[in-house]
Tab-separated table of C-alpha atoms in Angstrom:
chain	number	residue	atom	x	y	z
A	251	MET	CA	0.000	0.000	0.000
A	252	LYS	CA	1.075	3.470	-0.778
A	253	CYS	CA	0.920	6.335	1.783
A	254	LEU	CA	1.033	9.234	-0.640
A	255	LEU	CA	-2.327	10.586	0.463
A	256	SER	CA	-1.141	11.642	3.892
A	257	ARG	CA	1.747	13.629	2.389
A	258	GLU	CA	-0.582	15.374	-0.063
A	259	GLU	CA	-2.906	16.382	2.792
A	260	ALA	CA	0.007	17.851	4.735
A	261	PHE	CA	1.099	19.796	1.662
A	262	THR	CA	-2.454	21.115	1.204
A	263	GLY	CA	-2.473	22.315	4.834
A	264	LEU	CA	0.741	24.249	4.216
A	265	GLU	CA	-0.789	25.913	1.143
A	266	ALA	CA	-3.879	26.843	3.138
A	267	ALA	CA	-1.709	28.420	5.836
A	268	ILE	CA	0.178	30.490	3.228
A	269	VAL	CA	-3.069	31.646	1.639
A	270	LEU	CA	-4.500	32.524	5.078
A	271	ILE	CA	-1.384	34.544	5.949
A	272	ALA	CA	-1.602	36.357	2.608
A	273	PHE	CA	-5.253	37.265	3.302
A	274	VAL	CA	-4.351	38.558	6.765
A	275	VAL	CA	-1.494	40.688	5.370
A	276	VAL	CA	-3.721	42.122	2.605
A	277	ALA	CA	-6.484	42.871	5.130
A	278	ALA	CA	-4.003	44.586	7.453
A	279	VAL	CA	-2.648	46.778	4.631
A	280	PHE	CA	-6.173	47.616	3.468
A	281	SER	CA	-7.307	48.553	6.987
A	282	TYR	CA	-4.180	50.718	7.420
A	283	VAL	CA	-4.984	52.580	4.209
A	284	VAL	CA	-8.646	53.038	5.189
A	285	LEU	CA	-7.762	54.264	8.693
A	286	GLY	CA	-5.107	56.615	7.293
A	287	ALA	CA	-7.621	58.108	4.870
A	288	GLY	CA	-10.116	58.495	7.719
A	289	PHE	CA	-7.586	60.273	9.923
A	290	PHE	CA	-6.588	62.557	7.022
A	291	THR	CA	-10.240	63.434	6.350
A	292	THR	CA	-10.847	64.123	10.046
A	293	GLN	CA	-7.794	66.382	10.214
A	294	LYS	CA	-8.902	68.354	7.141
A	295	SER	CA	-12.408	68.708	8.611
A	296	GLN	CA	-10.942	70.087	11.836
A	297	GLU	CA	-8.845	72.602	9.879
A	298	VAL	CA	-11.931	73.779	7.972
A	299	VAL	CA	-13.917	74.165	11.203
A	300	HIS	CA	-11.093	76.121	12.876
A	301	GLN	CA	-10.753	78.426	9.851
A	302	GLY	CA	-14.518	78.983	9.802
A	303	VAL	CA	-14.579	79.856	13.498
A	304	GLN	CA	-11.613	82.181	13.036
A	305	GLN	CA	-13.269	83.993	10.129
A	306	ALA	CA	-16.634	84.274	11.863
A	307	SER	CA	-15.126	85.501	15.124
A	308	SER	CA	-12.848	88.153	13.626
A	309	SER	CA	-15.589	90.656	12.917
A	310	ILE	CA	-15.611	94.333	13.827
A	311	GLU	CA	-18.534	96.542	14.681
A	312	ILE	CA	-19.468	100.221	14.778
A	313	LEU	CA	-19.535	101.756	18.242
A	314	GLY	CA	-21.722	104.866	18.365
A	315	ASN	CA	-22.601	107.214	15.528
A	316	VAL	CA	-20.970	107.881	12.178
A	317	TYR	CA	-20.154	111.558	11.622
A	318	GLY	CA	-19.557	113.582	8.494
A	319	LEU	CA	-17.286	116.593	8.888
A	320	ASP	CA	-17.113	119.750	6.792
A	321	LEU	CA	-13.610	120.926	7.657
A	322	VAL	CA	-13.269	123.073	4.535
A	323	GLY	CA	-16.204	125.219	5.578
A	324	GLY	CA	-19.071	126.698	3.654
A	325	GLY	CA	-21.703	124.180	4.744
A	326	THR	CA	-22.110	122.666	1.279
A	327	GLN	CA	-20.334	119.306	1.458
A	328	ILE	CA	-18.828	116.666	3.758
A	329	ASN	CA	-15.188	115.851	3.090
A	330	TYR	CA	-14.312	113.741	6.176
A	331	VAL	CA	-16.088	110.734	7.676
A	332	ASN	CA	-15.403	109.794	11.307
A	333	PHE	CA	-16.519	106.652	13.170
A	334	THR	CA	-15.441	104.384	16.037
A	335	ILE	CA	-14.925	100.630	15.699
A	336	GLY	CA	-14.320	97.802	18.146
A	337	LEU	CA	-14.248	94.018	18.111
A	338	ALA	CA	-17.502	92.095	18.260
A	339	PRO	CA	-17.836	89.925	21.400
A	340	GLY	CA	-15.507	86.943	21.112
A	341	GLY	CA	-13.663	88.459	18.139
A	342	MET	CA	-9.982	87.919	17.501
A	343	ALA	CA	-7.461	90.770	17.238
A	344	ILE	CA	-7.268	92.485	13.835
A	345	ASP	CA	-4.151	94.053	12.349
A	346	MET	CA	-5.471	97.379	11.044
A	347	THR	CA	-2.457	97.836	8.744
A	348	LYS	CA	-3.865	94.945	6.685
A	349	VAL	CA	-7.398	96.327	6.511
A	350	SER	CA	-8.604	97.816	3.255
A	351	MET	CA	-11.317	100.436	2.957
A	352	VAL	CA	-13.538	101.088	-0.062
A	353	TYR	CA	-15.755	104.141	-0.609
A	354	SER	CA	-18.670	103.933	-3.016
A	355	ASN	CA	-21.676	106.027	-3.996
A	356	GLN	CA	-24.101	105.993	-6.934
A	357	SER	CA	-21.373	106.733	-9.478
A	358	VAL	CA	-17.935	105.902	-7.981
A	359	ARG	CA	-16.203	103.010	-6.247
A	360	GLN	CA	-12.678	103.657	-4.983
A	361	GLU	CA	-10.260	101.989	-2.577
A	362	LEU	CA	-8.844	104.425	-0.035
A	363	LEU	CA	-5.194	104.160	1.022
A	364	GLU	CA	-3.682	104.148	4.503
A	365	ALA	CA	-2.370	107.502	5.634
A	366	THR	CA	1.288	108.022	6.494
A	367	PRO	CA	1.766	108.101	9.427
A	368	PHE	CA	-1.068	105.646	9.974
A	369	ASN	CA	-1.708	105.771	13.716
A	370	THR	CA	-1.795	109.511	14.337
A	371	ASN	CA	-3.881	112.261	15.873
A	372	THR	CA	-3.751	114.414	12.743
A	373	ASN	CA	-6.212	114.390	9.873
A	374	PRO	CA	-5.200	112.086	7.003
A	375	GLY	CA	-4.346	113.356	3.528
A	376	VAL	CA	-6.781	113.396	0.627
A	377	GLY	CA	-7.910	109.880	-0.383
A	378	THR	CA	-6.553	108.198	2.755
A	379	TRP	CA	-7.750	106.992	6.140
A	380	SER	CA	-6.086	106.628	9.517
A	381	ILE	CA	-6.556	105.795	13.173
A	382	ALA	CA	-7.144	109.172	14.805
A	383	LYS	CA	-7.440	107.977	18.401
A	384	VAL	CA	-7.083	104.758	20.419
A	385	THR	CA	-9.268	104.341	23.514
A	386	ASN	CA	-8.706	101.661	26.192
A	387	GLY	CA	-5.603	100.359	24.466
A	388	ASN	CA	-1.971	100.763	23.544
A	389	SER	CA	-0.437	102.616	20.625
A	390	ASN	CA	-0.002	99.663	18.239
A	391	SER	CA	-2.231	99.111	15.212
A	392	TYR	CA	-3.890	95.901	16.451
A	393	LEU	CA	-7.559	96.212	17.334
A	394	GLU	CA	-7.858	94.008	20.416
A	395	THR	CA	-10.615	93.099	22.852
A	396	GLY	CA	-11.877	96.149	24.717
A	397	GLU	CA	-10.076	98.653	22.475
A	398	GLN	CA	-11.798	101.319	20.402
A	399	PHE	CA	-10.286	102.948	17.321
A	400	ASP	CA	-11.543	106.266	16.004
A	401	ILE	CA	-11.176	106.134	12.217
A	402	VAL	CA	-10.999	109.261	10.043
A	403	VAL	CA	-11.507	109.018	6.273
A	404	HIS	CA	-10.579	111.924	3.999
A	405	LEU	CA	-12.532	111.630	0.763
A	406	THR	CA	-10.710	112.051	-2.533
A	407	GLU	CA	-11.286	114.637	-5.188
A	408	SER	CA	-12.192	111.893	-7.669
A	409	THR	CA	-14.870	110.408	-5.396
A	410	GLY	CA	-16.219	113.839	-4.712
A	411	SER	CA	-17.354	115.070	-1.342
A	412	ILE	CA	-20.716	114.152	0.082
A	413	ALA	CA	-23.431	116.672	-0.735
A	414	PRO	CA	-26.713	117.075	1.185
A	415	ARG	CA	-28.934	113.939	1.012
A	416	ASP	CA	-26.206	111.903	-0.764
A	417	GLN	CA	-26.055	108.187	-0.019
A	418	PHE	CA	-22.714	106.417	0.262
A	419	THR	CA	-21.133	103.224	1.590
A	420	LEU	CA	-17.807	102.694	3.339
A	421	GLU	CA	-16.667	99.074	3.425
A	422	VAL	CA	-14.059	98.072	6.012
A	423	LYS	CA	-12.415	94.799	4.936
A	424	PRO	CA	-10.163	92.953	7.403
A	425	ILE	CA	-7.794	90.343	5.976
A	426	ILE	CA	-9.669	87.604	7.890
A	427	GLY	CA	-13.362	87.580	8.576
A	428	PRO	CA	-16.395	89.384	7.221
A	429	SER	CA	-16.262	92.993	6.091
A	430	LEU	CA	-18.132	95.799	7.805
A	431	SER	CA	-20.400	97.801	5.493
A	432	ILE	CA	-21.328	101.309	6.629
A	433	ALA	CA	-24.176	102.704	4.511
A	434	ARG	CA	-25.228	106.232	5.412
A	435	THR	CA	-27.102	109.264	4.059
A	436	ALA	CA	-26.026	112.874	4.544
A	437	PRO	CA	-28.527	115.262	6.149
A	438	GLY	CA	-30.379	117.912	4.156
A	439	GLY	CA	-28.328	120.746	5.684
A	440	ILE	CA	-24.561	120.450	6.143
A	441	ASN	CA	-22.944	121.750	9.343
A	442	THR	CA	-19.356	121.447	10.537
A	443	VAL	CA	-20.232	118.173	12.341
A	444	ASN	CA	-23.111	116.044	11.006
A	445	ALA	CA	-24.546	112.793	12.361
A	446	LEU	CA	-25.095	110.477	9.382
A	447	TYR	CA	-28.055	108.079	9.287
């Protein structure tokens, strides 16, 4: 009698073990790839959420009234706009040197430049804006929690000054977060200092 069958069964068991090990290795590699992709997706989702929170929380707001000033005299037009800004509750500090400001009315849209010097108590030059006064803060150009910045805008000759009953919009655009749109109308009679509504 021949005993070849028992050797063939042992050989088949060895093949089955090799195939089983191969399946386990392939499953381990596949699960590693799937878990890695999951961790990558989770990390990207966290980054998006953090960026969204940062952008939503970096907003500024108007504190008090917006004033139009006729510093040239004559009572016919407004050539300066003055307002106070602060951070919204929970907002992050904003570097005002990286903020852009755009003036627009029915016929013109123009970006206003930063004055030189920027953080000063003097009126800015034509077509520029500056921080005229800092309240509850230090002398740097970062708008931080609890601080208030008085902003003065000197309108350009190309935009034209604001005449009685003119409507205009000033848009304050920080580098991160939503912009602040200030839409106002000049009063019917122009004085040296005018509250704009």
